[in-house]
Amino acid sequence: MNAVIDRKQQHEAAKLAKRLRHQVGQAIADFNMIEDGDRVMVCLSGGKDSYTLLDILRKLQARAPVRFELFAVHLDQKQPGYDPGILPAYLRSIDMPFEILEQDTYSVVKRVIPEGKTQCSLCSRLRRGSLYTYAAERGFSKIALGHHRDDIVETLFLNLFHQATLKAMPPKLRSDDGRNVLIRPLAYCAESDLAEYAHQQGFPIMPCNLCGSQENMQRKTIKAMLAEWDAKFPGRIETIFRAIGNVAPSQLADRNLFDFAGLGARAEVRADAHAWLAGDNTRQGEAAPA
């Protein structure tokens, strides 16, 4: 009986690994994330997502038709309880070139953010600043991040509910400072699959004792909402994600994306609509009474 169970588990594990490799490869192809000669800096946090990202990229690299370099970078933020030996030992064991950066962002965050307030935002900004600067100075052509499909959908609703904007995390973008191209090869991958894969592979997960230990309440609420939807309506998260890549600007109301004002207009020069609707009786081309 145990042998049958073991074979079934091995079969399921192989299916999961194949699915994740296919999804990552598809995302890379769809968005032209990695090209011949690229130097890709893989941001390794020590969590399940970034471990899986590095592992799958290495597997794809071994059989890719193009040549590209992978280099792992981790930022030691000096959190309490941080073990500086875990990541170097793992990366050396798989013969992966890497560098550990050190910056005491923990003290900065604790000094700036009041006790009890969410520290994630500032922590993330400081971390991004260090990693992006390192990548630009070392000439990496791409920065690979471990955000997955669920992160992208959650961000869509966070922006919708709290920022009144329809935006999420794009699979590929240029950083705000213009120095780096960021890629998210896990964009098509479900978080549950990544968690299972990380468990199967036995990655040495490193808990975050700063922002990782205090769940962002807004994101936690969104995550619970999506989990409830997916339980009642399986596949809904995947459908929402597909909608992000199937946008119809003419069916929304953003005047910067679609020329609603010019649609069906009979005159090239239009009256001042704001003045007209405000009750200004002056007709176009007539002078206002003295």
Coordinates of C-alpha atoms in Angstrom, one line a residue:
M1 CA 0.0 0.0 0.0
N2 CA 2.8 2.4 0.9
A3 CA 4.5 1.8 -2.4
V4 CA 1.2 2.6 -4.3
I5 CA 0.9 5.9 -2.2
D6 CA 4.5 6.8 -2.9
R7 CA 4.1 6.3 -6.7
K8 CA 0.9 8.4 -6.6
Q9 CA 2.7 11.2 -4.7
Q10 CA 5.6 11.0 -7.1
H11 CA 3.2 11.2 -10.0
E12 CA 1.4 14.2 -8.6
A13 CA 4.7 15.9 -7.7
A14 CA 5.9 15.4 -11.3
K15 CA 2.7 16.9 -12.7
L16 CA 3.0 19.9 -10.4
A17 CA 6.6 20.5 -11.4
K18 CA 5.7 20.2 -15.1
R19 CA 2.8 22.6 -14.7
L20 CA 4.9 25.2 -13.0
R21 CA 7.7 25.0 -15.6
H22 CA 5.1 25.3 -18.4
Q23 CA 3.4 28.4 -16.7
V24 CA 6.8 30.1 -16.1
G25 CA 7.9 29.3 -19.6
Q26 CA 4.7 30.6 -21.1
A27 CA 4.9 33.9 -19.1
I28 CA 8.5 34.4 -20.2
A29 CA 7.5 33.8 -23.9
D30 CA 4.3 35.9 -23.7
F31 CA 6.0 39.0 -22.3
N32 CA 9.5 38.5 -23.8
M33 CA 10.9 38.5 -20.3
I34 CA 14.3 36.9 -21.0
E35 CA 16.4 37.3 -24.2
D36 CA 19.7 36.0 -25.4
G37 CA 22.5 37.5 -23.4
D38 CA 20.4 38.7 -20.5
R39 CA 21.9 39.0 -17.1
V40 CA 19.1 38.2 -14.7
M41 CA 19.3 39.2 -11.1
V42 CA 16.9 36.9 -9.1
C43 CA 15.7 38.6 -5.9
L44 CA 15.7 35.9 -3.2
S45 CA 13.8 36.7 0.0
G46 CA 14.1 33.3 1.5
G47 CA 10.3 32.6 1.1
K48 CA 8.6 29.9 -0.8
D49 CA 7.9 32.0 -3.9
S50 CA 11.5 33.3 -4.5
Y51 CA 13.0 29.8 -3.9
T52 CA 10.6 28.3 -6.4
L53 CA 11.3 31.1 -8.9
L54 CA 15.0 30.5 -8.7
D55 CA 14.6 26.7 -8.9
I56 CA 12.4 26.8 -12.0
L57 CA 14.5 29.5 -13.8
R58 CA 17.5 27.3 -13.3
K59 CA 15.7 24.3 -14.8
L60 CA 14.6 26.3 -17.8
Q61 CA 18.0 27.8 -18.2
A62 CA 19.5 24.3 -18.6
R63 CA 17.5 23.6 -21.7
A64 CA 16.7 27.1 -23.0
P65 CA 17.4 27.9 -26.7
V66 CA 18.9 31.2 -25.6
R67 CA 21.8 31.8 -23.3
F68 CA 21.3 33.9 -20.1
E69 CA 22.9 34.4 -16.8
L70 CA 21.2 34.0 -13.4
F71 CA 22.6 35.6 -10.3
A72 CA 20.8 35.4 -6.9
V73 CA 20.8 38.5 -4.6
H74 CA 19.4 38.6 -1.0
L75 CA 19.1 41.6 1.3
D76 CA 19.9 41.1 4.9
Q77 CA 17.8 43.7 6.6
K78 CA 19.0 42.9 10.1
Q79 CA 15.8 41.7 11.6
P80 CA 15.9 40.0 15.0
G81 CA 16.4 36.3 14.8
Y82 CA 17.8 36.4 11.3
D83 CA 20.1 33.5 10.5
P84 CA 22.8 34.7 8.1
G85 CA 24.0 31.2 7.3
I86 CA 20.8 29.6 5.8
L87 CA 20.8 31.2 2.4
P88 CA 24.6 31.0 1.7
A89 CA 24.6 27.4 2.6
Y90 CA 21.7 26.5 0.3
L91 CA 23.0 28.6 -2.6
R92 CA 26.5 27.0 -2.3
S93 CA 24.9 23.5 -2.2
I94 CA 23.3 24.1 -5.6
D95 CA 26.4 25.9 -7.0
M96 CA 24.5 29.1 -7.5
P97 CA 26.4 32.4 -7.8
F98 CA 25.0 35.0 -5.3
E99 CA 25.7 38.0 -3.1
I100 CA 24.2 38.9 0.2
L101 CA 23.7 42.6 0.7
E102 CA 23.5 44.1 4.1
Q103 CA 21.4 47.2 5.1
D104 CA 19.8 47.8 8.5
T105 CA 16.4 48.8 7.2
Y106 CA 14.9 47.2 10.3
S107 CA 16.1 50.0 12.6
V108 CA 14.9 52.6 10.1
V109 CA 11.4 51.1 9.9
K110 CA 11.1 50.7 13.7
R111 CA 12.2 54.3 14.2
V112 CA 9.9 55.8 11.5
I113 CA 6.7 53.7 11.9
P114 CA 4.7 54.0 15.1
E115 CA 4.2 50.9 17.2
G116 CA 1.2 48.9 16.0
K117 CA 1.2 50.4 12.5
T118 CA 1.8 48.3 9.4
Q119 CA 5.5 48.4 8.5
C120 CA 5.3 46.6 5.1
S121 CA 5.1 49.6 2.8
L122 CA 8.3 51.4 4.1
C123 CA 10.1 48.1 4.4
S124 CA 9.4 47.3 0.8
R125 CA 10.4 50.7 -0.5
L126 CA 13.8 50.5 1.3
R127 CA 14.3 47.0 0.1
R128 CA 13.5 47.9 -3.5
G129 CA 15.8 50.9 -3.4
S130 CA 18.8 48.7 -2.3
L131 CA 18.1 46.0 -4.8
Y132 CA 17.4 48.3 -7.7
T133 CA 20.5 50.3 -7.1
Y134 CA 22.7 47.2 -6.9
A135 CA 21.2 45.8 -10.2
A136 CA 21.8 49.1 -12.0
E137 CA 25.4 49.4 -10.7
R138 CA 26.2 45.8 -11.7
G139 CA 24.7 46.0 -15.1
F140 CA 22.0 43.4 -14.8
S141 CA 19.5 43.7 -17.7
K142 CA 16.5 42.2 -15.8
I143 CA 15.4 41.8 -12.2
A144 CA 13.3 38.8 -11.5
L145 CA 10.7 39.1 -8.7
G146 CA 8.7 36.3 -7.1
H147 CA 5.2 37.8 -7.3
H148 CA 2.6 35.2 -8.5
R149 CA -0.9 35.2 -9.9
D150 CA -2.7 35.6 -6.6
D151 CA -0.4 38.6 -5.7
I152 CA -1.4 40.3 -8.9
V153 CA -5.2 39.7 -8.4
E154 CA -5.0 40.8 -4.8
T155 CA -3.2 44.0 -5.8
L156 CA -5.9 44.7 -8.4
F157 CA -8.6 44.7 -5.7
L158 CA -6.5 46.7 -3.3
N159 CA -6.1 49.4 -5.8
L160 CA -9.8 49.2 -6.8
F161 CA -11.1 49.4 -3.3
H162 CA -8.6 51.8 -1.7
Q163 CA -7.0 53.8 -4.5
A164 CA -9.9 54.1 -7.0
T165 CA -7.6 52.8 -9.8
L166 CA -7.8 49.8 -12.1
K167 CA -4.2 48.6 -11.9
A168 CA -2.4 45.6 -10.6
M169 CA 1.2 44.2 -11.0
P170 CA 2.2 43.9 -14.6
P171 CA 4.3 40.8 -15.5
K172 CA 6.9 43.1 -16.9
L173 CA 7.6 46.8 -16.4
R174 CA 10.3 49.4 -16.1
S175 CA 11.0 50.6 -12.5
D176 CA 9.9 54.1 -11.6
D177 CA 13.5 55.4 -11.6
G178 CA 13.9 54.1 -15.2
R179 CA 17.0 52.1 -14.4
N180 CA 15.8 48.6 -14.4
V181 CA 13.4 46.2 -16.2
L182 CA 11.4 44.1 -13.7
I183 CA 10.0 40.7 -14.6
R184 CA 7.6 38.4 -12.8
P185 CA 8.0 34.9 -14.3
L186 CA 5.5 33.4 -11.7
A187 CA 2.7 35.6 -13.0
Y188 CA 0.7 32.6 -14.2
C189 CA 1.3 30.5 -11.1
A190 CA -1.2 29.9 -8.3
E191 CA 0.1 30.5 -4.8
S192 CA -1.2 27.2 -3.6
D193 CA 0.9 25.4 -6.2
L194 CA 4.0 27.3 -5.2
A195 CA 3.5 26.4 -1.5
E196 CA 3.1 22.8 -2.4
Y197 CA 6.2 22.8 -4.6
A198 CA 8.3 24.5 -2.0
H199 CA 7.2 21.9 0.5
Q200 CA 8.0 19.0 -1.8
Q201 CA 11.5 20.4 -2.5
G202 CA 12.2 21.1 1.1
F203 CA 13.5 24.6 0.6
P204 CA 14.9 26.2 3.8
I205 CA 12.2 28.8 4.3
M206 CA 13.3 31.9 6.2
P207 CA 10.4 33.6 8.2
C208 CA 10.3 37.4 8.1
N209 CA 10.2 38.8 11.6
L210 CA 9.5 42.3 10.4
C211 CA 6.7 42.8 7.8
G212 CA 6.1 39.1 7.2
S213 CA 4.9 38.6 10.8
Q214 CA 2.3 41.4 10.7
E215 CA -0.1 40.6 7.9
N216 CA -1.2 43.8 6.0
M217 CA -4.9 44.0 7.1
Q218 CA -6.2 45.3 3.8
R219 CA -4.4 42.6 1.8
K220 CA -5.5 39.9 4.4
T221 CA -9.1 41.0 3.8
I222 CA -8.8 40.8 0.1
K223 CA -7.1 37.4 0.3
A224 CA -10.0 36.1 2.5
M225 CA -12.6 37.5 0.0
L226 CA -10.9 35.8 -2.9
A227 CA -10.5 32.5 -1.1
E228 CA -14.3 32.6 -0.3
W229 CA -15.1 33.3 -4.0
D230 CA -12.8 30.5 -5.2
A231 CA -14.4 28.0 -2.8
K232 CA -17.9 28.9 -4.0
F233 CA -17.0 29.4 -7.6
P234 CA -13.8 27.4 -8.5
G235 CA -11.8 29.1 -11.2
R236 CA -13.0 32.6 -10.4
I237 CA -9.5 33.9 -9.5
E238 CA -8.1 32.6 -12.8
T239 CA -11.0 34.3 -14.7
I240 CA -10.2 37.6 -12.9
F241 CA -6.6 37.2 -13.8
R242 CA -7.4 36.6 -17.5
A243 CA -9.5 39.8 -17.5
I244 CA -6.4 41.8 -16.6
G245 CA -5.0 40.9 -19.9
N246 CA -8.3 41.4 -21.8
V247 CA -9.0 45.1 -21.4
A248 CA -11.5 47.0 -23.5
P249 CA -10.7 50.8 -23.0
S250 CA -13.8 51.9 -24.9
Q251 CA -16.0 50.0 -22.4
L252 CA -14.6 51.8 -19.4
A253 CA -14.5 55.6 -18.7
D254 CA -10.9 56.7 -18.8
R255 CA -10.7 59.7 -21.1
N256 CA -6.9 59.3 -21.3
L257 CA -7.3 55.8 -22.8
F258 CA -10.2 56.4 -25.2
D259 CA -11.4 59.6 -27.0
F260 CA -14.9 59.6 -25.7
A261 CA -15.3 63.4 -26.4
G262 CA -14.4 63.0 -30.1
L263 CA -16.6 59.9 -30.6
G264 CA -19.4 61.0 -32.9
A265 CA -18.6 64.7 -32.5
R266 CA -19.8 66.8 -35.4
A267 CA -17.5 69.8 -34.9
E268 CA -13.7 69.9 -34.8
V269 CA -13.8 72.7 -32.3
R270 CA -16.1 72.1 -29.4
A271 CA -17.7 74.6 -27.1
D272 CA -16.3 74.9 -23.6
A273 CA -18.4 72.2 -22.0
H274 CA -17.6 73.2 -18.5
A275 CA -18.8 76.7 -19.0
W276 CA -21.9 75.6 -20.9
L277 CA -22.9 73.1 -18.3
A278 CA -22.2 75.7 -15.5
G279 CA -24.9 78.0 -17.1
D280 CA -22.7 80.4 -19.1
N281 CA -25.0 81.6 -21.9
T282 CA -22.1 82.9 -24.0
R283 CA -22.2 81.1 -27.3
Q284 CA -19.0 79.8 -29.0
G285 CA -17.4 82.7 -31.0
E286 CA -19.4 85.4 -29.3
A287 CA -17.9 88.0 -27.0
A288 CA -19.2 88.1 -23.4
P289 CA -21.4 91.2 -22.7
A290 CA -19.5 94.1 -21.1

